[in-house]
Amino acid sequence: MKQAPVSSNILITVLVFIVVIIITVIIVRRRAASRRKFEENAAAPHRPQDPFAPEQNTGGDPETIKAGDLLEFGNEKFFVRGTLRISEGGYDWAEHFFQADQSATRLWLTVEKDPDLQVSRWSDRPELDIEPKAKTITIEGTEYKLVEHGTASYRSEGTTGLNEKGGVDYVDYESDDHKLLAFERFDHGRWEVSTGESIPVGSFTIYSGS
């Protein structure tokens, strides 16, 4: 008696089964290789890197500045010694204290979003014995007009000369040619005077200290 030919349906089923097995093996091997690579990267120790190396991102993000970072303005280099994180009614900004050395003038960098990112550089003016009692103040021939004032809370990081937490009263002035004048009074102390100017975000370089 003549045997019947093998059904084409059975052949198709066998072929599909073989293809599924091959695909499964490929997926398993790829996942295993990816897992090994991840474990190797996780186990690799962090290698110290030169912040001045050309492959590093030397532009930096002003919103991430912290104590220990290095700021470069042209040929001038300064270390960030401390930071004030200031908050008022849901609005936050930072003031970074930096110096070339301990005997140098105290400088500050203010970073805030209002709504765009704004950066200002300030110098302490301890020789100015004045208080913010008028709507206009004239200093060295420049007339400054009152812009805003308020009371905020601060949190101190690194070296700032202030408590870990506290309050600050502030009064800000600006001249017609955009020069800045600021008064700050921390924890009900005396008024501290600073003069400054807004600077472009890309006008200085940040080297992370860690």
PDB file of N, CA, C and O in Angstrom, residues 27-66:
ATOM      1  N   ILE A  27      18.050  36.530  21.554  1.00  0.00           N
ATOM      2  CA  ILE A  27      17.618  37.496  22.568  1.00  0.00           C
ATOM      3  C   ILE A  27      18.301  37.226  23.901  1.00  0.00           C
ATOM      4  O   ILE A  27      18.782  38.143  24.571  1.00  0.00           O
ATOM      5  N   VAL A  28      18.346  35.941  24.297  1.00  0.00           N
ATOM      6  CA  VAL A  28      18.981  35.587  25.577  1.00  0.00           C
ATOM      7  C   VAL A  28      20.452  35.973  25.578  1.00  0.00           C
ATOM      8  O   VAL A  28      20.980  36.517  26.557  1.00  0.00           O
ATOM      9  N   ARG A  29      21.156  35.717  24.480  1.00  0.00           N
ATOM     10  CA  ARG A  29      22.581  36.037  24.406  1.00  0.00           C
ATOM     11  C   ARG A  29      22.804  37.548  24.459  1.00  0.00           C
ATOM     12  O   ARG A  29      23.746  38.030  25.115  1.00  0.00           O
ATOM     13  N   ARG A  30      21.964  38.316  23.768  1.00  0.00           N
ATOM     14  CA  ARG A  30      22.117  39.772  23.782  1.00  0.00           C
ATOM     15  C   ARG A  30      21.871  40.342  25.170  1.00  0.00           C
ATOM     16  O   ARG A  30      22.579  41.235  25.629  1.00  0.00           O
ATOM     17  N   ARG A  31      20.851  39.807  25.859  1.00  0.00           N
ATOM     18  CA  ARG A  31      20.568  40.282  27.206  1.00  0.00           C
ATOM     19  C   ARG A  31      21.709  39.943  28.157  1.00  0.00           C
ATOM     20  O   ARG A  31      22.078  40.745  29.019  1.00  0.00           O
ATOM     21  N   ALA A  32      22.268  38.764  27.995  1.00  0.00           N
ATOM     22  CA  ALA A  32      23.389  38.365  28.847  1.00  0.00           C
ATOM     23  C   ALA A  32      24.601  39.268  28.607  1.00  0.00           C
ATOM     24  O   ALA A  32      25.292  39.676  29.551  1.00  0.00           O
ATOM     25  N   ALA A  33      24.853  39.607  27.343  1.00  0.00           N
ATOM     26  CA  ALA A  33      25.979  40.483  27.026  1.00  0.00           C
ATOM     27  C   ALA A  33      25.762  41.885  27.592  1.00  0.00           C
ATOM     28  O   ALA A  33      26.688  42.507  28.129  1.00  0.00           O
ATOM     29  N   SER A  34      24.528  42.386  27.486  1.00  0.00           N
ATOM     30  CA  SER A  34      24.219  43.710  28.029  1.00  0.00           C
ATOM     31  C   SER A  34      24.370  43.728  29.543  1.00  0.00           C
ATOM     32  O   SER A  34      24.869  44.703  30.120  1.00  0.00           O
ATOM     33  N   ARG A  35      23.949  42.632  30.197  1.00  0.00           N
ATOM     34  CA  ARG A  35      24.066  42.558  31.647  1.00  0.00           C
ATOM     35  C   ARG A  35      25.525  42.542  32.081  1.00  0.00           C
ATOM     36  O   ARG A  35      25.901  43.207  33.040  1.00  0.00           O
ATOM     37  N   ARG A  36      26.356  41.798  31.362  1.00  0.00           N
ATOM     38  CA  ARG A  36      27.779  41.752  31.689  1.00  0.00           C
ATOM     39  C   ARG A  36      28.431  43.127  31.531  1.00  0.00           C
ATOM     40  O   ARG A  36      29.232  43.548  32.370  1.00  0.00           O
ATOM     41  N   LYS A  37      28.054  43.843  30.456  1.00  0.00           N
ATOM     42  CA  LYS A  37      28.615  45.169  30.218  1.00  0.00           C
ATOM     43  C   LYS A  37      28.206  46.136  31.318  1.00  0.00           C
ATOM     44  O   LYS A  37      29.011  46.935  31.804  1.00  0.00           O
ATOM     45  N   PHE A  38      26.934  46.077  31.745  1.00  0.00           N
ATOM     46  CA  PHE A  38      26.446  46.939  32.812  1.00  0.00           C
ATOM     47  C   PHE A  38      27.178  46.674  34.112  1.00  0.00           C
ATOM     48  O   PHE A  38      27.592  47.592  34.830  1.00  0.00           O
ATOM     49  N   GLU A  39      27.369  45.372  34.436  1.00  0.00           N
ATOM     50  CA  GLU A  39      28.052  45.001  35.667  1.00  0.00           C
ATOM     51  C   GLU A  39      29.518  45.434  35.643  1.00  0.00           C
ATOM     52  O   GLU A  39      30.070  45.867  36.651  1.00  0.00           O
ATOM     53  N   GLU A  40      30.150  45.352  34.478  1.00  0.00           N
ATOM     54  CA  GLU A  40      31.539  45.772  34.363  1.00  0.00           C
ATOM     55  C   GLU A  40      31.669  47.289  34.561  1.00  0.00           C
ATOM     56  O   GLU A  40      32.586  47.759  35.234  1.00  0.00           O
ATOM     57  N   ASN A  41      30.727  48.054  33.985  1.00  0.00           N
ATOM     58  CA  ASN A  41      30.761  49.512  34.142  1.00  0.00           C
ATOM     59  C   ASN A  41      30.493  49.910  35.586  1.00  0.00           C
ATOM     60  O   ASN A  41      31.089  50.858  36.114  1.00  0.00           O
ATOM     61  N   ALA A  42      29.556  49.201  36.236  1.00  0.00           N
ATOM     62  CA  ALA A  42      29.218  49.521  37.621  1.00  0.00           C
ATOM     63  C   ALA A  42      30.378  49.195  38.554  1.00  0.00           C
ATOM     64  O   ALA A  42      30.595  49.875  39.560  1.00  0.00           O
ATOM     65  N   ALA A  43      31.120  48.137  38.234  1.00  0.00           N
ATOM     66  CA  ALA A  43      32.225  47.722  39.095  1.00  0.00           C
ATOM     67  C   ALA A  43      33.482  48.541  38.865  1.00  0.00           C
ATOM     68  O   ALA A  43      34.375  48.567  39.712  1.00  0.00           O
ATOM     69  N   ALA A  44      33.563  49.234  37.721  1.00  0.00           N
ATOM     70  CA  ALA A  44      34.766  50.011  37.411  1.00  0.00           C
ATOM     71  C   ALA A  44      34.888  51.187  38.361  1.00  0.00           C
ATOM     72  O   ALA A  44      33.941  51.943  38.552  1.00  0.00           O
ATOM     73  N   PRO A  45      36.033  51.391  39.011  1.00  0.00           N
ATOM     74  CA  PRO A  45      36.207  52.506  39.947  1.00  0.00           C
ATOM     75  C   PRO A  45      36.217  53.837  39.215  1.00  0.00           C
ATOM     76  O   PRO A  45      36.615  53.939  38.066  1.00  0.00           O
ATOM     77  N   HIS A  46      35.728  54.894  39.928  1.00  0.00           N
ATOM     78  CA  HIS A  46      35.729  56.244  39.354  1.00  0.00           C
ATOM     79  C   HIS A  46      37.157  56.759  39.276  1.00  0.00           C
ATOM     80  O   HIS A  46      37.873  56.809  40.277  1.00  0.00           O
ATOM     81  N   ARG A  47      37.582  57.145  38.098  1.00  0.00           N
ATOM     82  CA  ARG A  47      38.940  57.637  37.912  1.00  0.00           C
ATOM     83  C   ARG A  47      38.963  59.160  37.996  1.00  0.00           C
ATOM     84  O   ARG A  47      38.159  59.831  37.344  1.00  0.00           O
ATOM     85  N   PRO A  48      39.845  59.714  38.809  1.00  0.00           N
ATOM     86  CA  PRO A  48      39.957  61.183  38.860  1.00  0.00           C
ATOM     87  C   PRO A  48      40.258  61.749  37.478  1.00  0.00           C
ATOM     88  O   PRO A  48      41.016  61.167  36.706  1.00  0.00           O
ATOM     89  N   GLN A  49      39.634  62.893  37.177  1.00  0.00           N
ATOM     90  CA  GLN A  49      39.807  63.504  35.869  1.00  0.00           C
ATOM     91  C   GLN A  49      40.289  64.940  36.017  1.00  0.00           C
ATOM     92  O   GLN A  49      39.928  65.636  36.958  1.00  0.00           O
ATOM     93  N   ASP A  50      41.109  65.352  35.085  1.00  0.00           N
ATOM     94  CA  ASP A  50      41.612  66.709  35.059  1.00  0.00           C
ATOM     95  C   ASP A  50      40.506  67.638  34.562  1.00  0.00           C
ATOM     96  O   ASP A  50      40.051  67.512  33.420  1.00  0.00           O
ATOM     97  N   PRO A  51      40.031  68.584  35.393  1.00  0.00           N
ATOM     98  CA  PRO A  51      38.948  69.478  34.945  1.00  0.00           C
ATOM     99  C   PRO A  51      39.352  70.379  33.796  1.00  0.00           C
ATOM    100  O   PRO A  51      38.507  70.933  33.107  1.00  0.00           O
ATOM    101  N   PHE A  52      40.676  70.549  33.561  1.00  0.00           N
ATOM    102  CA  PHE A  52      41.140  71.388  32.475  1.00  0.00           C
ATOM    103  C   PHE A  52      41.380  70.585  31.197  1.00  0.00           C
ATOM    104  O   PHE A  52      41.792  71.155  30.188  1.00  0.00           O
ATOM    105  N   ALA A  53      41.133  69.266  31.244  1.00  0.00           N
ATOM    106  CA  ALA A  53      41.340  68.437  30.059  1.00  0.00           C
ATOM    107  C   ALA A  53      40.374  68.871  28.962  1.00  0.00           C
ATOM    108  O   ALA A  53      39.229  69.240  29.233  1.00  0.00           O
ATOM    109  N   PRO A  54      40.794  68.833  27.691  1.00  0.00           N
ATOM    110  CA  PRO A  54      39.957  69.340  26.600  1.00  0.00           C
ATOM    111  C   PRO A  54      38.659  68.581  26.423  1.00  0.00           C
ATOM    112  O   PRO A  54      37.690  69.120  25.911  1.00  0.00           O
ATOM    113  N   GLU A  55      38.627  67.297  26.861  1.00  0.00           N
ATOM    114  CA  GLU A  55      37.392  66.534  26.665  1.00  0.00           C
ATOM    115  C   GLU A  55      36.333  66.828  27.716  1.00  0.00           C
ATOM    116  O   GLU A  55      35.198  66.372  27.629  1.00  0.00           O
ATOM    117  N   GLN A  56      36.697  67.601  28.746  1.00  0.00           N
ATOM    118  CA  GLN A  56      35.742  67.935  29.780  1.00  0.00           C
ATOM    119  C   GLN A  56      34.815  69.058  29.315  1.00  0.00           C
ATOM    120  O   GLN A  56      35.188  69.889  28.492  1.00  0.00           O
ATOM    121  N   ASN A  57      33.583  69.082  29.890  1.00  0.00           N
ATOM    122  CA  ASN A  57      32.642  70.156  29.590  1.00  0.00           C
ATOM    123  C   ASN A  57      32.978  71.348  30.479  1.00  0.00           C
ATOM    124  O   ASN A  57      32.544  71.429  31.615  1.00  0.00           O
ATOM    125  N   THR A  58      33.777  72.255  29.962  1.00  0.00           N
ATOM    126  CA  THR A  58      34.264  73.351  30.796  1.00  0.00           C
ATOM    127  C   THR A  58      33.311  74.532  30.851  1.00  0.00           C
ATOM    128  O   THR A  58      33.578  75.486  31.577  1.00  0.00           O
ATOM    129  N   GLY A  59      32.245  74.495  30.057  1.00  0.00           N
ATOM    130  CA  GLY A  59      31.295  75.591  30.123  1.00  0.00           C
ATOM    131  C   GLY A  59      30.591  75.605  31.458  1.00  0.00           C
ATOM    132  O   GLY A  59      30.587  76.599  32.171  1.00  0.00           O
ATOM    133  N   GLY A  60      30.040  74.467  31.820  1.00  0.00           N
ATOM    134  CA  GLY A  60      29.387  74.328  33.106  1.00  0.00           C
ATOM    135  C   GLY A  60      27.998  74.928  33.148  1.00  0.00           C
ATOM    136  O   GLY A  60      27.624  75.748  32.323  1.00  0.00           O
ATOM    137  N   ASP A  61      27.229  74.508  34.142  1.00  0.00           N
ATOM    138  CA  ASP A  61      25.871  74.984  34.347  1.00  0.00           C
ATOM    139  C   ASP A  61      25.854  75.855  35.599  1.00  0.00           C
ATOM    140  O   ASP A  61      26.113  75.368  36.702  1.00  0.00           O
ATOM    141  N   PRO A  62      25.569  77.150  35.477  1.00  0.00           N
ATOM    142  CA  PRO A  62      25.575  78.031  36.651  1.00  0.00           C
ATOM    143  C   PRO A  62      24.632  77.565  37.759  1.00  0.00           C
ATOM    144  O   PRO A  62      24.872  77.872  38.932  1.00  0.00           O
ATOM    145  N   GLU A  63      23.582  76.822  37.417  1.00  0.00           N
ATOM    146  CA  GLU A  63      22.639  76.374  38.427  1.00  0.00           C
ATOM    147  C   GLU A  63      23.187  75.247  39.291  1.00  0.00           C
ATOM    148  O   GLU A  63      22.571  74.886  40.294  1.00  0.00           O
ATOM    149  N   THR A  64      24.333  74.683  38.913  1.00  0.00           N
ATOM    150  CA  THR A  64      24.916  73.589  39.696  1.00  0.00           C
ATOM    151  C   THR A  64      26.161  74.028  40.471  1.00  0.00           C
ATOM    152  O   THR A  64      26.825  73.189  41.088  1.00  0.00           O
ATOM    153  N   ILE A  65      26.490  75.319  40.456  1.00  0.00           N
ATOM    154  CA  ILE A  65      27.681  75.795  41.172  1.00  0.00           C
ATOM    155  C   ILE A  65      27.553  75.482  42.659  1.00  0.00           C
ATOM    156  O   ILE A  65      26.475  75.608  43.252  1.00  0.00           O
ATOM    157  N   LYS A  66      28.677  75.106  43.274  1.00  0.00           N
ATOM    158  CA  LYS A  66      28.705  74.765  44.695  1.00  0.00           C
ATOM    159  C   LYS A  66      30.085  75.085  45.261  1.00  0.00           C
ATOM    160  O   LYS A  66      31.033  75.355  44.516  1.00  0.00           O
TER     161      LYS A  66
END
